[in-house]
mmCIF file of C-alpha atoms in Angstrom:
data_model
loop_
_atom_site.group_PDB
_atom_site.id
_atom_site.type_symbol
_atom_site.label_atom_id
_atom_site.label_comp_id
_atom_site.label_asym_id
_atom_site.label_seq_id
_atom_site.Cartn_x
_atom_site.Cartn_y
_atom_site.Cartn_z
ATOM 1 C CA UNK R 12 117.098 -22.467 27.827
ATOM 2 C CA UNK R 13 120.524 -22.918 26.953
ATOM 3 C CA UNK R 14 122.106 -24.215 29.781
ATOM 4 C CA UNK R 15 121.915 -28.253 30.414
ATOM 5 C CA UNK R 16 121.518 -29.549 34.092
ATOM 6 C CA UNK R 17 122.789 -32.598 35.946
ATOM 7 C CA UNK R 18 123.609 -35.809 33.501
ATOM 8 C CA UNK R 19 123.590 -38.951 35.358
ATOM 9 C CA UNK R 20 127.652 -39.379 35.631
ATOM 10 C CA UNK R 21 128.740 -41.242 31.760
ATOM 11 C CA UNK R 22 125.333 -40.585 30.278
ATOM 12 C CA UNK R 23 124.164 -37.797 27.438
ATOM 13 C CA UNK R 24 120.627 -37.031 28.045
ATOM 14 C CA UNK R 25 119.389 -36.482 24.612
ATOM 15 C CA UNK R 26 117.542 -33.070 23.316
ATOM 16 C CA UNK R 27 113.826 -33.548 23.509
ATOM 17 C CA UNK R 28 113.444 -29.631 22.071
ATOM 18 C CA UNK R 29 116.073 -27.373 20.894
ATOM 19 C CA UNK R 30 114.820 -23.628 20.073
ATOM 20 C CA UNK R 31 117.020 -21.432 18.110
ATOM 21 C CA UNK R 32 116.583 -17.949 17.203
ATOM 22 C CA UNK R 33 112.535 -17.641 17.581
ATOM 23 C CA UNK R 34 110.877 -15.097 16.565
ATOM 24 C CA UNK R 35 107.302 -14.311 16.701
ATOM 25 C CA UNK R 36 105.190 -11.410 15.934
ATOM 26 C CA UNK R 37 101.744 -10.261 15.889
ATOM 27 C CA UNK R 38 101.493 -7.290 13.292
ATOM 28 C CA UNK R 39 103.401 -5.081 14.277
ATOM 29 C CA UNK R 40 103.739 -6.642 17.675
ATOM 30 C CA UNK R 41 106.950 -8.642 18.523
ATOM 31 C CA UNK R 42 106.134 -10.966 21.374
ATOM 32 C CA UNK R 43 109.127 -13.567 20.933
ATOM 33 C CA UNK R 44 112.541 -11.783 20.315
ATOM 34 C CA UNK R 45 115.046 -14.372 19.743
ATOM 35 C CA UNK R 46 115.208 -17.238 21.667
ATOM 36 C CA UNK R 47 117.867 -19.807 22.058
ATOM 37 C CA UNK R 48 117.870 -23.178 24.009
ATOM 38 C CA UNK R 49 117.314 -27.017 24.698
ATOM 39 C CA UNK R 50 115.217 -28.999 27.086
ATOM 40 C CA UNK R 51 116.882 -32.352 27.918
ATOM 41 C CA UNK R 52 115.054 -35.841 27.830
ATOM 42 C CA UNK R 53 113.906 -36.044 31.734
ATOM 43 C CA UNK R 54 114.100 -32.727 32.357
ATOM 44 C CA UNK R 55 112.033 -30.213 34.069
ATOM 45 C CA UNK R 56 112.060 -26.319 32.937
ATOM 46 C CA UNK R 57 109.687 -24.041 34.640
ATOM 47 C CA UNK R 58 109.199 -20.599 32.707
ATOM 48 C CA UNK R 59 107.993 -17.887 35.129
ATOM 49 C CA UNK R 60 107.363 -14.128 34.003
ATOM 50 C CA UNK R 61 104.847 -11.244 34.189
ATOM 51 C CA UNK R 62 101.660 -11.432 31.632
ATOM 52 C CA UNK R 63 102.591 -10.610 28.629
ATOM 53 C CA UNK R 64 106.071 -11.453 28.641
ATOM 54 C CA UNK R 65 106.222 -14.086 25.914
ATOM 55 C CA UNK R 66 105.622 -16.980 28.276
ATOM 56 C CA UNK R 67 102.755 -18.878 26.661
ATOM 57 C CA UNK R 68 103.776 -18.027 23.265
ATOM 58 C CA UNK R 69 106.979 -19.467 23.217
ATOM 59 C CA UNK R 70 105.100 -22.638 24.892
ATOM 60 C CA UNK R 71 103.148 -22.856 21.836
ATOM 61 C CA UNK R 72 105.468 -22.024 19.099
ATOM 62 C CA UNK R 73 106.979 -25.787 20.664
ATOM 63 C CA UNK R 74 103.888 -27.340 19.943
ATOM 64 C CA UNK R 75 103.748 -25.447 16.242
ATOM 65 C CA UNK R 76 100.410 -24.095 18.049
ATOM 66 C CA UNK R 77 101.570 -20.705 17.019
ATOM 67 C CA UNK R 78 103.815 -20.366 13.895
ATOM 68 C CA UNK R 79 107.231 -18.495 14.580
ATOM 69 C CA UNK R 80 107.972 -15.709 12.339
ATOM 70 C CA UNK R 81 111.548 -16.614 12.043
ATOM 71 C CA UNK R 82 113.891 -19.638 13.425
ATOM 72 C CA UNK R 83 114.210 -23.246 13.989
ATOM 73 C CA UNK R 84 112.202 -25.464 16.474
ATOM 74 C CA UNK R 85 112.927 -29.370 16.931
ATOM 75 C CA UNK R 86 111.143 -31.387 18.885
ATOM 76 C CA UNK R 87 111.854 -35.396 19.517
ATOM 77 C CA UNK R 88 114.155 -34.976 16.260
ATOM 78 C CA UNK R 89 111.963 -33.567 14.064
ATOM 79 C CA UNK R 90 112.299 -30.158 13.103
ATOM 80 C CA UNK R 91 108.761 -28.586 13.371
ATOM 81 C CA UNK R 92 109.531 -25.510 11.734
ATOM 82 C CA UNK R 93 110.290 -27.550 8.246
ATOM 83 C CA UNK R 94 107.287 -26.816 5.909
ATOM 84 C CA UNK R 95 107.609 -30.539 5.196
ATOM 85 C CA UNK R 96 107.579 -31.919 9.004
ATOM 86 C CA UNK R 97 104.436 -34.488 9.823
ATOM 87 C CA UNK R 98 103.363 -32.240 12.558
ATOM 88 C CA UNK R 99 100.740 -34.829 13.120
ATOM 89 C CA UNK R 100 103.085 -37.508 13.684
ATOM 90 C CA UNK R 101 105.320 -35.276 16.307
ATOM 91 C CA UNK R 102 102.432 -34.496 18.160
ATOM 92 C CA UNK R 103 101.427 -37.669 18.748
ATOM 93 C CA UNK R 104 104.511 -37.672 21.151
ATOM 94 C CA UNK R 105 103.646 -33.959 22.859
ATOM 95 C CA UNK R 106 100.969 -33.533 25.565
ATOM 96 C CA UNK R 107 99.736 -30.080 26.016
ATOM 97 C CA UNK R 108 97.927 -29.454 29.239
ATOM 98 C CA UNK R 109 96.151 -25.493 28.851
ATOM 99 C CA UNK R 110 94.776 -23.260 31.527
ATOM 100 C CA UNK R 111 91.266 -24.517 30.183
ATOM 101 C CA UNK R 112 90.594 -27.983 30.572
ATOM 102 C CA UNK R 113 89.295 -28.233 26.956
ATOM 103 C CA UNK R 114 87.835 -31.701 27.654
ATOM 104 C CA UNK R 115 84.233 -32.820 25.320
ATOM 105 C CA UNK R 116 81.892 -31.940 27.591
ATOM 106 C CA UNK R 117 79.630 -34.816 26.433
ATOM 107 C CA UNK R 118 81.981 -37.758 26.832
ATOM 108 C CA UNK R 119 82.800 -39.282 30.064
ATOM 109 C CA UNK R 120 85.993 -39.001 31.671
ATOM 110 C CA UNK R 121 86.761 -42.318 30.411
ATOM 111 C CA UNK R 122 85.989 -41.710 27.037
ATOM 112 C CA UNK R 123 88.086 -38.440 27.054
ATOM 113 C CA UNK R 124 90.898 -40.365 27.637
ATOM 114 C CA UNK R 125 89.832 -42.735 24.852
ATOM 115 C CA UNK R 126 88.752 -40.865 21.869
ATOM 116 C CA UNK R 127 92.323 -39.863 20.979
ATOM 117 C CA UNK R 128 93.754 -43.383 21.689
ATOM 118 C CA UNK R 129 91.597 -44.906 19.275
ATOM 119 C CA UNK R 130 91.508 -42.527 16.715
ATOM 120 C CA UNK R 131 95.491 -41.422 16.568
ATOM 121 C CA UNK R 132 96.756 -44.523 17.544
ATOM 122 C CA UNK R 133 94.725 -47.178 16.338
ATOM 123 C CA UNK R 134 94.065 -48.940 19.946
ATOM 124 C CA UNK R 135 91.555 -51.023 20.334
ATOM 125 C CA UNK R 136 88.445 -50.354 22.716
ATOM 126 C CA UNK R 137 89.848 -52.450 25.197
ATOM 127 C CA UNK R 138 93.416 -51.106 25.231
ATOM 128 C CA UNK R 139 92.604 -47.825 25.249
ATOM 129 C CA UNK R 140 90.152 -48.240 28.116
ATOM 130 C CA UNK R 141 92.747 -49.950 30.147
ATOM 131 C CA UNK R 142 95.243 -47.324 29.642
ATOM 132 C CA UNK R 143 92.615 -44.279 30.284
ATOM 133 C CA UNK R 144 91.906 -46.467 33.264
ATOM 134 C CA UNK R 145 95.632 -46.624 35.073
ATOM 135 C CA UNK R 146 95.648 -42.785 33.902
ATOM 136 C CA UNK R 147 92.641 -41.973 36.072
ATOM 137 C CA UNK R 148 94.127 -44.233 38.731
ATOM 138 C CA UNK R 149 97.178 -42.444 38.606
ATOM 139 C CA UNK R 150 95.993 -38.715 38.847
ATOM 140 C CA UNK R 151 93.578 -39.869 41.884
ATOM 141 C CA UNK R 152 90.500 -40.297 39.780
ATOM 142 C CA UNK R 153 90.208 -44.293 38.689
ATOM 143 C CA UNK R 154 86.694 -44.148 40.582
ATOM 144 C CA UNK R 155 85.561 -41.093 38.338
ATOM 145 C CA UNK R 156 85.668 -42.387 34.440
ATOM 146 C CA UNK R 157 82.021 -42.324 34.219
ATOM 147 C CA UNK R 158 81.290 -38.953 35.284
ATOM 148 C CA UNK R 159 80.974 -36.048 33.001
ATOM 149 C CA UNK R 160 82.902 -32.702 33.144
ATOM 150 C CA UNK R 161 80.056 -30.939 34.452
ATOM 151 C CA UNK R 162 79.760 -33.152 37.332
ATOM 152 C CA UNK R 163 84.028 -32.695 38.433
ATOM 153 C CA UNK R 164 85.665 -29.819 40.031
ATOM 154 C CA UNK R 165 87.703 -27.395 38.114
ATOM 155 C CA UNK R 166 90.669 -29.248 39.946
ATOM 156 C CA UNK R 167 89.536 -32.741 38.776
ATOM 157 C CA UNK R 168 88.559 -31.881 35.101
ATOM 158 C CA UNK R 169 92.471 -30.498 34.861
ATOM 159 C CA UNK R 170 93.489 -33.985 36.407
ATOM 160 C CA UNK R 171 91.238 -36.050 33.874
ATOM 161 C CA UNK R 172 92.794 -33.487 30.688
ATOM 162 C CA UNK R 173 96.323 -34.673 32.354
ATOM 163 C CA UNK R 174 95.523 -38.336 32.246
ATOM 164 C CA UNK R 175 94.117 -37.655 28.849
ATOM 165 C CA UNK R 176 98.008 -36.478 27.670
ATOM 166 C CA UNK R 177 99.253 -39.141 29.539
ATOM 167 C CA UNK R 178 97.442 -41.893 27.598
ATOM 168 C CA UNK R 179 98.992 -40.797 24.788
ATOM 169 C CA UNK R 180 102.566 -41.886 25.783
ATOM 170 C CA UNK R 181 104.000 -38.609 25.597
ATOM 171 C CA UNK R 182 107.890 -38.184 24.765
ATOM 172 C CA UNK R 183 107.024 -34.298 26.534
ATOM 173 C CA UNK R 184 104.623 -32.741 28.262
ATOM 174 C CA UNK R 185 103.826 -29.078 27.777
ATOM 175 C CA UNK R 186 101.857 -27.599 30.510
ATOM 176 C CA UNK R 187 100.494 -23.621 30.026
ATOM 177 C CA UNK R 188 99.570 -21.823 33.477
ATOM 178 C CA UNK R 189 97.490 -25.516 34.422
ATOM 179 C CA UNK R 190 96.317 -24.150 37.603
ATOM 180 C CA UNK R 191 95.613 -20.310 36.898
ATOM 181 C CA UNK R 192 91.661 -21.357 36.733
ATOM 182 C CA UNK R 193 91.684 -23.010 39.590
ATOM 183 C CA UNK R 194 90.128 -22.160 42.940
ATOM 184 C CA UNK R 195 93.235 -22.011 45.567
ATOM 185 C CA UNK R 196 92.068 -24.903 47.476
ATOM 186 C CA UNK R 197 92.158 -26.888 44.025
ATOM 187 C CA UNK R 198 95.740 -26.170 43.053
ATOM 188 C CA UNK R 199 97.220 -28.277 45.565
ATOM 189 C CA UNK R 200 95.693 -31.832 43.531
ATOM 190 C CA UNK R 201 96.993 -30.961 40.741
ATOM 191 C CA UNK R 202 100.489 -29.964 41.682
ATOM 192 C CA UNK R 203 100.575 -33.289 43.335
ATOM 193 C CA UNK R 204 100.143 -35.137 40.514
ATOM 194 C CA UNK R 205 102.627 -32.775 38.450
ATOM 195 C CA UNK R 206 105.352 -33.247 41.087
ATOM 196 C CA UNK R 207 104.817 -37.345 40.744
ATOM 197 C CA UNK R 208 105.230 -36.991 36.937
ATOM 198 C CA UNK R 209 108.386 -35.080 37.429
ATOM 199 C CA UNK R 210 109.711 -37.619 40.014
ATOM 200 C CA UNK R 211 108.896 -40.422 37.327
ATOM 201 C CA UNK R 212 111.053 -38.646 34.595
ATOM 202 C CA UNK R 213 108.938 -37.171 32.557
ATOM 203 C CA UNK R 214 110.662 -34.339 30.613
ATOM 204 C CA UNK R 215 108.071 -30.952 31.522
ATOM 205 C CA UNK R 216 108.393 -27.731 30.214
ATOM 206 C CA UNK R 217 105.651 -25.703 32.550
ATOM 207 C CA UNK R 218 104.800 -22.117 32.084
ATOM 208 C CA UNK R 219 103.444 -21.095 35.655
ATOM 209 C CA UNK R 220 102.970 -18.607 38.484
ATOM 210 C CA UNK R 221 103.459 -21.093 41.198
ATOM 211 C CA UNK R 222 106.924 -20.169 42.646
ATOM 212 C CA UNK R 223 106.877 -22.790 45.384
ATOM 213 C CA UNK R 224 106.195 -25.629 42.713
ATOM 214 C CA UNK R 225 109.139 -24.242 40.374
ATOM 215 C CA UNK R 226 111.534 -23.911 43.286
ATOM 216 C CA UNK R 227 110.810 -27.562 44.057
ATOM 217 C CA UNK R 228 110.517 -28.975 40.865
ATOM 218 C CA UNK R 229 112.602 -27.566 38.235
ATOM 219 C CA UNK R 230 115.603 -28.651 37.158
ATOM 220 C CA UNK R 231 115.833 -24.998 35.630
ATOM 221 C CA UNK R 232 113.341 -21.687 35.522
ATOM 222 C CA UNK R 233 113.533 -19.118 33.152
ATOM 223 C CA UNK R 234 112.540 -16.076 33.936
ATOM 224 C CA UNK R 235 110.804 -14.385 30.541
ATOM 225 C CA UNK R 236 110.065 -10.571 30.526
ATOM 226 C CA UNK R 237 109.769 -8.647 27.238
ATOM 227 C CA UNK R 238 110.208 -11.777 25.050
ATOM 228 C CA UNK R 239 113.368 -12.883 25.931
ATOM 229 C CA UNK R 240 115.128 -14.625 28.621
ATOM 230 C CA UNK R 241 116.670 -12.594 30.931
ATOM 231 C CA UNK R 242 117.635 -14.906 33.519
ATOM 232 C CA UNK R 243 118.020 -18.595 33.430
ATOM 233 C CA UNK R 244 119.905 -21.198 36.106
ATOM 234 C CA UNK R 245 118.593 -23.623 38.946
ATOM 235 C CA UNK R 246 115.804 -22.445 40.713
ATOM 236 C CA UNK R 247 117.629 -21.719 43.760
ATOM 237 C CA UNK R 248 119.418 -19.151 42.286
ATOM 238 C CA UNK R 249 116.781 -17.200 39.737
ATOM 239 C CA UNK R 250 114.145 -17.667 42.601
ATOM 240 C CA UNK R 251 116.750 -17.828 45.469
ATOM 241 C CA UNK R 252 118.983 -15.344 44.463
ATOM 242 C CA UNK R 253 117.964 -13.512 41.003
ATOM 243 C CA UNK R 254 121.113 -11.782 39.581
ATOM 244 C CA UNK R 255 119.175 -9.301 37.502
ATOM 245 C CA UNK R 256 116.925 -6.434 38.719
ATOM 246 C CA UNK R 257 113.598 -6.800 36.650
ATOM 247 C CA UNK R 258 113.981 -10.888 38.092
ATOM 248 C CA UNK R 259 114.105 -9.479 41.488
ATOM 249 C CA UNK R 260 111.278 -7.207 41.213
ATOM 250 C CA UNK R 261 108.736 -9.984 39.485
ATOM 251 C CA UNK R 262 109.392 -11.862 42.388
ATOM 252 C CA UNK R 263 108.885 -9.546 45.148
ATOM 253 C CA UNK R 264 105.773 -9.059 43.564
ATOM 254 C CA UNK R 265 104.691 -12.022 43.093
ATOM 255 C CA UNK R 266 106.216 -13.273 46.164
ATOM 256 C CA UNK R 267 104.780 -10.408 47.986
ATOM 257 C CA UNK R 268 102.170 -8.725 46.602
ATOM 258 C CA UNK R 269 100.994 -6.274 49.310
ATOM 259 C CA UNK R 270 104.601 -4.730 48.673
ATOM 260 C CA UNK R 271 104.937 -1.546 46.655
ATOM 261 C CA UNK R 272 108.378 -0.550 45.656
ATOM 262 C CA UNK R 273 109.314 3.221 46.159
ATOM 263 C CA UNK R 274 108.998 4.256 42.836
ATOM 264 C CA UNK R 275 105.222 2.660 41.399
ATOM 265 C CA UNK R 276 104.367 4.551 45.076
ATOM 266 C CA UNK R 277 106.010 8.013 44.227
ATOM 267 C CA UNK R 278 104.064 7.079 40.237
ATOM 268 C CA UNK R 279 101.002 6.206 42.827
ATOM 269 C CA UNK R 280 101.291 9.227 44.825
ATOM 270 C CA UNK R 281 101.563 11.997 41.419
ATOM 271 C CA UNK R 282 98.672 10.372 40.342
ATOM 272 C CA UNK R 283 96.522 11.055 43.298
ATOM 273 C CA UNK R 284 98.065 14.496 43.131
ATOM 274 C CA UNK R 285 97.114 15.267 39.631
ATOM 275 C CA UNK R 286 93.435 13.564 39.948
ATOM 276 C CA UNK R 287 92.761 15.729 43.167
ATOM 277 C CA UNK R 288 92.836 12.408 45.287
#
């Protein structure tokens, strides 16, 4: 995450996170192994990688979700990482949008986009209605706020947890693999309304699988594999033109994934051979 993009000429675009040297283990497992970087105020970073490669972790270590085993983290100016940091008070600033819509299946729409208004910020009824409200409105659901979870899509429940962040005034928004439990024909809504946050400003850092969305969006992708960064740049180069191998390889796969490369068939082919296949 180290590398900055395109500054509007004469202007600094300020560090909304700055990572530096993160660690993070499970036992004996290493799953972060040193990572360096910044996201810029009004950027867009899209982190792309094979399961398991650190991607999610390192998404939450930013929102102190997960605490690192070693290194700094600062986010809006606070260092997170400091024992003595308000995370409470930074937070108020993050939205965090997860694969699982994680809304209160017993409050409205509306009122899920409420609850924290009230209770974090101090809003009133009416304020925080009328913000939910445009929220809805602007993620294609203002005619929804009375419905219930159980009575949305999949694709609209991760719209209504999006206006939720959103009503919050978020500094950053954090999204983790926001379409993975989607149907396919569900995606598509909620990209939308991702690209339209990204064309507003709003600095994103996105852990996802959806290469056409990066390639579009991002002002950078990192690709993650073995928890560290082994590639980094715009996306028309890490996507367009990967330098390294293991890059290359993720995305054929992912790009193509009827394609087998020579050696998992020759692996594929021993196996049959030693099973009696």
């Amino acid at each position: 995450m180290a590398t900055v993009p395109h500054d509007r000429p004469g202007e600094q675009a300020e560090d909304v996170v700055v990572v530096e040297g993160l660690h993070k283990s499970f036992g004996q497992l290493e799953v972060l192994s040193g990572i360096d970087g910044r996201i810029r105020k009004g950027e867009v970073v899209c982190v792309i990688g094979p399961s398991g490669s650190g991607k999610s972790t390192l998404l939450r270590c930013v929102n102190m979700l997960e605490e690192p085993t070693a290194g700094r983290i600062t986010v809006t100016g606070e260092e997170v990482t400091d024992p003595d940091c308000d995370l409470d008070a930074v937070r108020k600033g993050v939205g965090m949008v997860f694969q699982q819509f994680n809304l209160f299946p017993h409050l409205t729409a509306l009122q899920n986009c409420t609850i924290a208004q009230k209770s974090v910020l101090g809003r009133s009824e009416k304020e925080a209605r009328d913000v939910a409200q445009a929220n809805l409105d602007k993620v294609g659901l203002g005619d929804r706020g009375h419905s219930y979870p159980a009575q949305l899509s999949g694709g609209q429940q991760q719209r209504v947890a999006i206006a939720r962040a959103l009503s919050m005034d978020p500094q950053l928004m954090l999204f983790d693999e926001p379409t993975s439990a989607l149907d396919p024909e569900l995606v598509g809504d909620v990209l939308s309304v991702m690209r339209r946050l990204a064309a507003e400003g709003m600095t994103m850092m996105v852990v996802t699988h959806e290469m056409a969305f990066a390639r579009d969006v991002a002002d950078r992708v990192l690709f993650m594999d073995g928890g560290v960064i082994v590639e980094e740049g715009p996306p028309s180069e890490v996507i367009g033109n990967p330098a390294h191998e293991r890059t290359r390889t993720f995305l054929q796969r992912v790009l193509d994934p009827t394609h087998v490369d020579a050696g998992t068939e020759d692996a594929a082919h021993a196996e049959r051979h030693r099973s009696g296949a």
